[in-house]
Short mmCIF file of C-alpha atoms in Angstrom, two decimals:
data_model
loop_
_atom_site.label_atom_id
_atom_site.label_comp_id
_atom_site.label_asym_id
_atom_site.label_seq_id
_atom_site.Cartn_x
_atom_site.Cartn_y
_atom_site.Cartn_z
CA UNK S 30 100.37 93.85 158.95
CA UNK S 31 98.72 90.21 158.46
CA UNK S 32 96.05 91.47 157.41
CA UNK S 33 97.44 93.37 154.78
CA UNK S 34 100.04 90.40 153.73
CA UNK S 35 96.76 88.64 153.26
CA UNK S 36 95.12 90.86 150.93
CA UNK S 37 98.25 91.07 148.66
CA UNK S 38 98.49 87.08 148.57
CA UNK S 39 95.01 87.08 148.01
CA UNK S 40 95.18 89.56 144.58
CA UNK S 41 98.56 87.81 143.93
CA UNK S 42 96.65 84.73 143.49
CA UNK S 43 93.51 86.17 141.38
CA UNK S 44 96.19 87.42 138.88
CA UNK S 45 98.06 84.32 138.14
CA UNK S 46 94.43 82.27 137.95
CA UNK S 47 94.15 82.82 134.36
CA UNK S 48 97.75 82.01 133.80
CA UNK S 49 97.44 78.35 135.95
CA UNK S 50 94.17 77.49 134.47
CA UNK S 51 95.69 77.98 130.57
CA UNK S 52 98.74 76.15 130.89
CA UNK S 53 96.35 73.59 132.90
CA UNK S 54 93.14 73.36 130.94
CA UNK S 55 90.40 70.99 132.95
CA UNK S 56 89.75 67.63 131.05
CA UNK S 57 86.54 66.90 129.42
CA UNK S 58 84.88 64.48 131.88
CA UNK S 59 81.93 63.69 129.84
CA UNK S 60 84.89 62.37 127.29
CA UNK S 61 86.60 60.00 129.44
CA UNK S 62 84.85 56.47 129.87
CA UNK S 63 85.21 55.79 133.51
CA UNK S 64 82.90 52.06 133.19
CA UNK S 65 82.24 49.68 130.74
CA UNK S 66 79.80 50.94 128.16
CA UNK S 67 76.49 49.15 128.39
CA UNK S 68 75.24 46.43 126.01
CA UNK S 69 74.36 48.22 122.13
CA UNK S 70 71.10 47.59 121.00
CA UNK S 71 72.06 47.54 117.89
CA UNK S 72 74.72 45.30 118.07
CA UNK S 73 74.45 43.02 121.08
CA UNK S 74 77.56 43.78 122.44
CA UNK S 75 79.94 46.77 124.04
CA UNK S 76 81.51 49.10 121.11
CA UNK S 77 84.65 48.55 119.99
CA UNK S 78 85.25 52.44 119.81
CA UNK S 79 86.30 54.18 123.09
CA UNK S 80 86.89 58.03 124.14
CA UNK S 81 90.32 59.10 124.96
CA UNK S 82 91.00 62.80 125.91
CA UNK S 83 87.65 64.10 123.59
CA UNK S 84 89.07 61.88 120.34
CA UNK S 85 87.89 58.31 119.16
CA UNK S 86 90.37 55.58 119.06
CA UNK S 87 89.61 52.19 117.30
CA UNK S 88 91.94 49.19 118.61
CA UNK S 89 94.14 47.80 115.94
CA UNK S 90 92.24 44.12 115.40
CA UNK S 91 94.16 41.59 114.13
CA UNK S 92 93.12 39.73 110.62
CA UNK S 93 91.93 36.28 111.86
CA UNK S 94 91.06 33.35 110.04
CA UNK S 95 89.16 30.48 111.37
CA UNK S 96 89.28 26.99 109.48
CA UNK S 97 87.15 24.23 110.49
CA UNK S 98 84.70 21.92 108.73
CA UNK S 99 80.83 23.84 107.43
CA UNK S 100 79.64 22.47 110.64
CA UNK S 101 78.59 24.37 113.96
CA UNK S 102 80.98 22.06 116.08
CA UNK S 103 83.76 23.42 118.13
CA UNK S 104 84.30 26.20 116.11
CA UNK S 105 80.85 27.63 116.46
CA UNK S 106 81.58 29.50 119.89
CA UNK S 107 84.30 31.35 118.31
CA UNK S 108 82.48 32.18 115.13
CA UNK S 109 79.85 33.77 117.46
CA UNK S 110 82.01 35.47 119.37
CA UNK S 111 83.67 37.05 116.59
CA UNK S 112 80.26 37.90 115.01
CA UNK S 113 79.12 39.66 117.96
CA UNK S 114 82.24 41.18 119.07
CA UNK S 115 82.52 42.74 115.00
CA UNK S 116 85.42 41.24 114.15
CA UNK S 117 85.98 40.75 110.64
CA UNK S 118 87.36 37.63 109.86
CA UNK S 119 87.85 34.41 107.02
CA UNK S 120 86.40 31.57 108.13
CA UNK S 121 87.19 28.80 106.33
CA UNK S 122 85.42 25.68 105.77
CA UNK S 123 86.73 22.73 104.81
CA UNK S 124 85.21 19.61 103.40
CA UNK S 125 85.93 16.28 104.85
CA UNK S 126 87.52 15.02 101.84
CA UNK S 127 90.41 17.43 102.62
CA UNK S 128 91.08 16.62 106.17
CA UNK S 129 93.44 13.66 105.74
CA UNK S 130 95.55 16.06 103.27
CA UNK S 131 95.15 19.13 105.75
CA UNK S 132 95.46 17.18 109.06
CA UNK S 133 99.35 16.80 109.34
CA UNK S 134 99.63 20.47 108.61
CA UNK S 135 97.64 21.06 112.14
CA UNK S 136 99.18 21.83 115.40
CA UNK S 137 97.81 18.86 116.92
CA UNK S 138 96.07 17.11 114.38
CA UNK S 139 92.65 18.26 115.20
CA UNK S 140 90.38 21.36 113.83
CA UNK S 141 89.31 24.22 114.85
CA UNK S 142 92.47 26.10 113.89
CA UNK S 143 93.34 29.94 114.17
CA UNK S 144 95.84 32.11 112.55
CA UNK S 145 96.34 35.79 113.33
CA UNK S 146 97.65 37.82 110.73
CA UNK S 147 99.53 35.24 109.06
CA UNK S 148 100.88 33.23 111.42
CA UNK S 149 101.55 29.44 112.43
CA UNK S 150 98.23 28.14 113.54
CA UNK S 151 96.99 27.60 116.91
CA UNK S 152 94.73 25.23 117.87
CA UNK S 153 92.09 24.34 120.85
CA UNK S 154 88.42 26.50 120.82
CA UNK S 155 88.65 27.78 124.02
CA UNK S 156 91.86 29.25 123.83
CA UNK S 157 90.46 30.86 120.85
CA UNK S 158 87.44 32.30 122.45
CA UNK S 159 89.20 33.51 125.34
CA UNK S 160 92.09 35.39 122.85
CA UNK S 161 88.91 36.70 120.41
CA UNK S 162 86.64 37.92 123.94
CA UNK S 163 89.67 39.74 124.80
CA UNK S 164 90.23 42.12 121.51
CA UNK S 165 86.38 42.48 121.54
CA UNK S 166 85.34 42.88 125.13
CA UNK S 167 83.58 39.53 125.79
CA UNK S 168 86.32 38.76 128.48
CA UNK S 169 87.73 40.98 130.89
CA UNK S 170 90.88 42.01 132.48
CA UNK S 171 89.35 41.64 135.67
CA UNK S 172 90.39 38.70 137.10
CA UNK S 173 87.60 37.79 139.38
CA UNK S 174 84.97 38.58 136.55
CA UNK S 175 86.62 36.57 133.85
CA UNK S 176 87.18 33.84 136.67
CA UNK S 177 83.33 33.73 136.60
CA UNK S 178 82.90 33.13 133.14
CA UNK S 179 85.48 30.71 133.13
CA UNK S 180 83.23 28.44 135.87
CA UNK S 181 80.33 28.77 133.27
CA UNK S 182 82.39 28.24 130.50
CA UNK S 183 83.59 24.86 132.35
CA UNK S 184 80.00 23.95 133.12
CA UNK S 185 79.11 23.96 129.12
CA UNK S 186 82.30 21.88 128.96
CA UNK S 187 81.28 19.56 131.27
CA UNK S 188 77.78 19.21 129.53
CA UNK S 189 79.12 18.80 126.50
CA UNK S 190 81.41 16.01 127.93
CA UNK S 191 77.99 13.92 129.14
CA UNK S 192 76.92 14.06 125.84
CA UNK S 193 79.83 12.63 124.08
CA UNK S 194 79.29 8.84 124.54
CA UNK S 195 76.05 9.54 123.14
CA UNK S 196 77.76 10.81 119.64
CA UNK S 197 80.72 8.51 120.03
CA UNK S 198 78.86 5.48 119.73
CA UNK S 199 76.91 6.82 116.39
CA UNK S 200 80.53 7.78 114.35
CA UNK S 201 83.22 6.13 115.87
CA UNK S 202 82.05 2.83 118.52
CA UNK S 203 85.54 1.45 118.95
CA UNK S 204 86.05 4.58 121.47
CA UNK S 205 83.38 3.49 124.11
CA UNK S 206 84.87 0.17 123.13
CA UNK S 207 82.33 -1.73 120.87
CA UNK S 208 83.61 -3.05 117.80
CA UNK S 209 84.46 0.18 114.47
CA UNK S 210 81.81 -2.17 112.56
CA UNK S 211 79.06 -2.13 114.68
CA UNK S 212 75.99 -2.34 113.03
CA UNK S 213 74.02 0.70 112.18
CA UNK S 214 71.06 -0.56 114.15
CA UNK S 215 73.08 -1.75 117.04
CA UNK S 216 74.78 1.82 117.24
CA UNK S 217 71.09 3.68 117.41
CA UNK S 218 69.83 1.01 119.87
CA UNK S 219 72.81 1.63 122.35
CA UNK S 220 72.39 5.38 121.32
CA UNK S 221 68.47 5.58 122.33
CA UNK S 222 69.56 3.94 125.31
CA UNK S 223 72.28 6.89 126.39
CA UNK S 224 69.88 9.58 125.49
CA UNK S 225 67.01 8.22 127.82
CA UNK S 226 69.61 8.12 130.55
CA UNK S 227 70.50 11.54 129.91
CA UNK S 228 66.98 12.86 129.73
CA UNK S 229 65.85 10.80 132.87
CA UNK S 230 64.54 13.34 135.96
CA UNK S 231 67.95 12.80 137.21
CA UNK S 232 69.98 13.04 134.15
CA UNK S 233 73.00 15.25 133.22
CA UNK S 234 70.62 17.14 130.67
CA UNK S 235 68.10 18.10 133.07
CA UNK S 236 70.60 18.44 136.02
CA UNK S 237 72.83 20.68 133.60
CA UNK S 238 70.11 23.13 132.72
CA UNK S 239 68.96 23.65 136.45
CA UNK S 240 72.66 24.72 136.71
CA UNK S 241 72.46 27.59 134.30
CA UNK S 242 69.03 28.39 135.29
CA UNK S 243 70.45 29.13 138.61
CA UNK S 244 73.27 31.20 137.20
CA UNK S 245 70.66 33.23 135.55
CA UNK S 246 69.23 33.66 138.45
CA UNK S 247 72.18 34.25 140.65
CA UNK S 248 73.32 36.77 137.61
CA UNK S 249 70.03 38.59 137.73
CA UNK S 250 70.76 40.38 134.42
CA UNK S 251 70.14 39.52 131.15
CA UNK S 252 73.11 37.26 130.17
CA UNK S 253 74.58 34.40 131.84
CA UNK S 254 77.19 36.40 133.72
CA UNK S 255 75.54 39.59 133.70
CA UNK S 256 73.91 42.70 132.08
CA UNK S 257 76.84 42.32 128.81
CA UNK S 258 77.27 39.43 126.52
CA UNK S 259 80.46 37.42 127.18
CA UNK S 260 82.24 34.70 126.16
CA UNK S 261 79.93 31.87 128.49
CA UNK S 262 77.30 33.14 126.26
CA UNK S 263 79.17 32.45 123.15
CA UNK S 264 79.88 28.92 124.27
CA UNK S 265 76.66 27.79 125.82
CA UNK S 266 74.43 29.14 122.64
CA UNK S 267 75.11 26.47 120.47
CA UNK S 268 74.98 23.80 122.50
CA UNK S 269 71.12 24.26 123.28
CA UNK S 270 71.07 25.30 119.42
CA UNK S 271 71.13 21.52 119.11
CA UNK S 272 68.82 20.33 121.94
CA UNK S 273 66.30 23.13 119.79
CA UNK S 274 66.96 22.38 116.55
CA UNK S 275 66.37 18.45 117.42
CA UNK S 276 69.80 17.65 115.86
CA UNK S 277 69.84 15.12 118.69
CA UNK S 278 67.61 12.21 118.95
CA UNK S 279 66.51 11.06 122.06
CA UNK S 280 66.81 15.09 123.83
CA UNK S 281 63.34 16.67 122.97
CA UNK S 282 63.48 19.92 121.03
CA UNK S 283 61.49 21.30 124.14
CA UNK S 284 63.21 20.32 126.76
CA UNK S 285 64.32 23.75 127.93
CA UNK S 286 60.83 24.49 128.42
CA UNK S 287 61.20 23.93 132.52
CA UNK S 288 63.46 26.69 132.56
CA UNK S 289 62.27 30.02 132.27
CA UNK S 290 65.19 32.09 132.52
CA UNK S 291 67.08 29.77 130.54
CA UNK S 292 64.18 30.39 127.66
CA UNK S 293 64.32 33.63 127.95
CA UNK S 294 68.13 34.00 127.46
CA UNK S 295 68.42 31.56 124.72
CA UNK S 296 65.60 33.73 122.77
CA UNK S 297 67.38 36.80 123.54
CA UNK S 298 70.44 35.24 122.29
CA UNK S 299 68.79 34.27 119.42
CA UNK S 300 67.27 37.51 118.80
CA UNK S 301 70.83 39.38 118.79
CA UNK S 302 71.87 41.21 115.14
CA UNK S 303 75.09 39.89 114.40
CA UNK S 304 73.11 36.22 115.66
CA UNK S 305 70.02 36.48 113.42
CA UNK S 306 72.35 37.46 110.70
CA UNK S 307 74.66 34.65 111.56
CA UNK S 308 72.19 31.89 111.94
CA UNK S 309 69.94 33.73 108.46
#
């Protein structure tokens, strides 16, 4: 009698197969992006385009414009971020002339400023590049891996803070406390001085790049937190654009010469699409 229960469950079943699997068709696995996409080619960074139950969707991105001076400066980081992350967007460039009419308009009196579709301006680069990384993936939702790239986007920030006396006292003296009239030749004197202290074996330059050799190192892939470009990337790039480009006196254009990895990265930075066509 089991038996024969068994063999009409069993024919039960074969007959109402056709009917489950119809009403519950299988999903297309080879559709369904499971990891992050690696690094394009083509394009430097993870596409924008993602695969949702076998169709494309494209993320609604926001229309951004970026106004700064038509200088690198703080803005740069964001500008490359946007680049590679293919963001269209307006970026603005002011003259100086126009910043004593534009500055009480400003959030905070200060440039870079961003406005998103419209809308009152925001101010401070970082929190720019951390809002752009996120509608691009350049910054994750993972908290431990965008805590990461916030330590090496800290590190740049603390490079960049060594260097500042060494600017201060060309433009504006009366910061590190000298008088706003100092002489020209006074200015590069105390200036030449800075930048040798900097560049000395035990320096903040030197000590800053064995920092982000190591990361490169720690990383082991081919950007400074790993196998995709993120937003640490964005930031550090033009920083050494300067020490390369010799925009700073006194910091040799080949001083990242002692660090391989470092090289290597900042070539293959270089060497990006949306960078070469940036930077053209």
């Amino acid at each position: 009698v089991n038996f024969a229960k068994m063999l009409v469950r069993t024919f039960a079943a074969w007959l109402l197969l056709p009917l489950v699997v119809a009403f519950f068709p299988e999903k297309p696995m080879d559709n369904i992006v499971f990891r992050r996409p690696a690094v394009s080619s083509s394009s430097g960074r993870a596409p924008l385009l993602r695969m949702r139950g076998g169709k494309q969707a494209q993320p609604a991105i926001p229309k951004i414009k970026l106004t700064y001076f038509d200088i690198e400066g703080a803005a740069e980081k964001v500008r490359l971020a946007m680049k590679i992350g293919g963001i269209d967007f307006e970026d603005e460039r002011i003259e100086f002339s126009k910043w004593p009419e534009l500055k009480p308009k400003t959030p905070f009196g200060q440039l870079p400023i961003l406005s998103i579709d419209g809308s009152e301006p925001v101010a401070q680069s970082f929190a720019m590049l951390r809002y752009v990384g996120r509608i691009c993936d350049l910054y994750p939702s993972d908290p431990e891996a965008a805590l990461k790239i916030d330590e090496v986007c800290g590190l740049q920030e603390d490079l960049a803070k060594a260097l500042t006396p060494s600017y201060q006292i060309g433009v504006r003296p009366h910061l590190l406390g000298y008088p706003a009239d100092l002489p020209e030749n006074e200015r590069k004197t105390i200036q030449s001085k800075l930048r040798q202290a900097l560049m000395a074996p035990d320096g903040d330059v030197p000590r800053f790049l064995r920092y982000f050799e190591r990361i490169l190192e720690k990383a082991g892939g081919m950007f400074l937190c790993g196998e995709f470009v993120t937003i640490a990337d964005c930031a550090l790039l033009p920083q050494l654009r300067q020490f390369a480009n010799g925009r700073l006196d006194g910091i040799p254009t080949n001083c990242l010469d002692a660090y391989p990895r470092l090289t290597a990265w900042y070539t293959r930075m270089m060497q990006l699409p949306p960078v070469q066509k940036h930077y053209a």
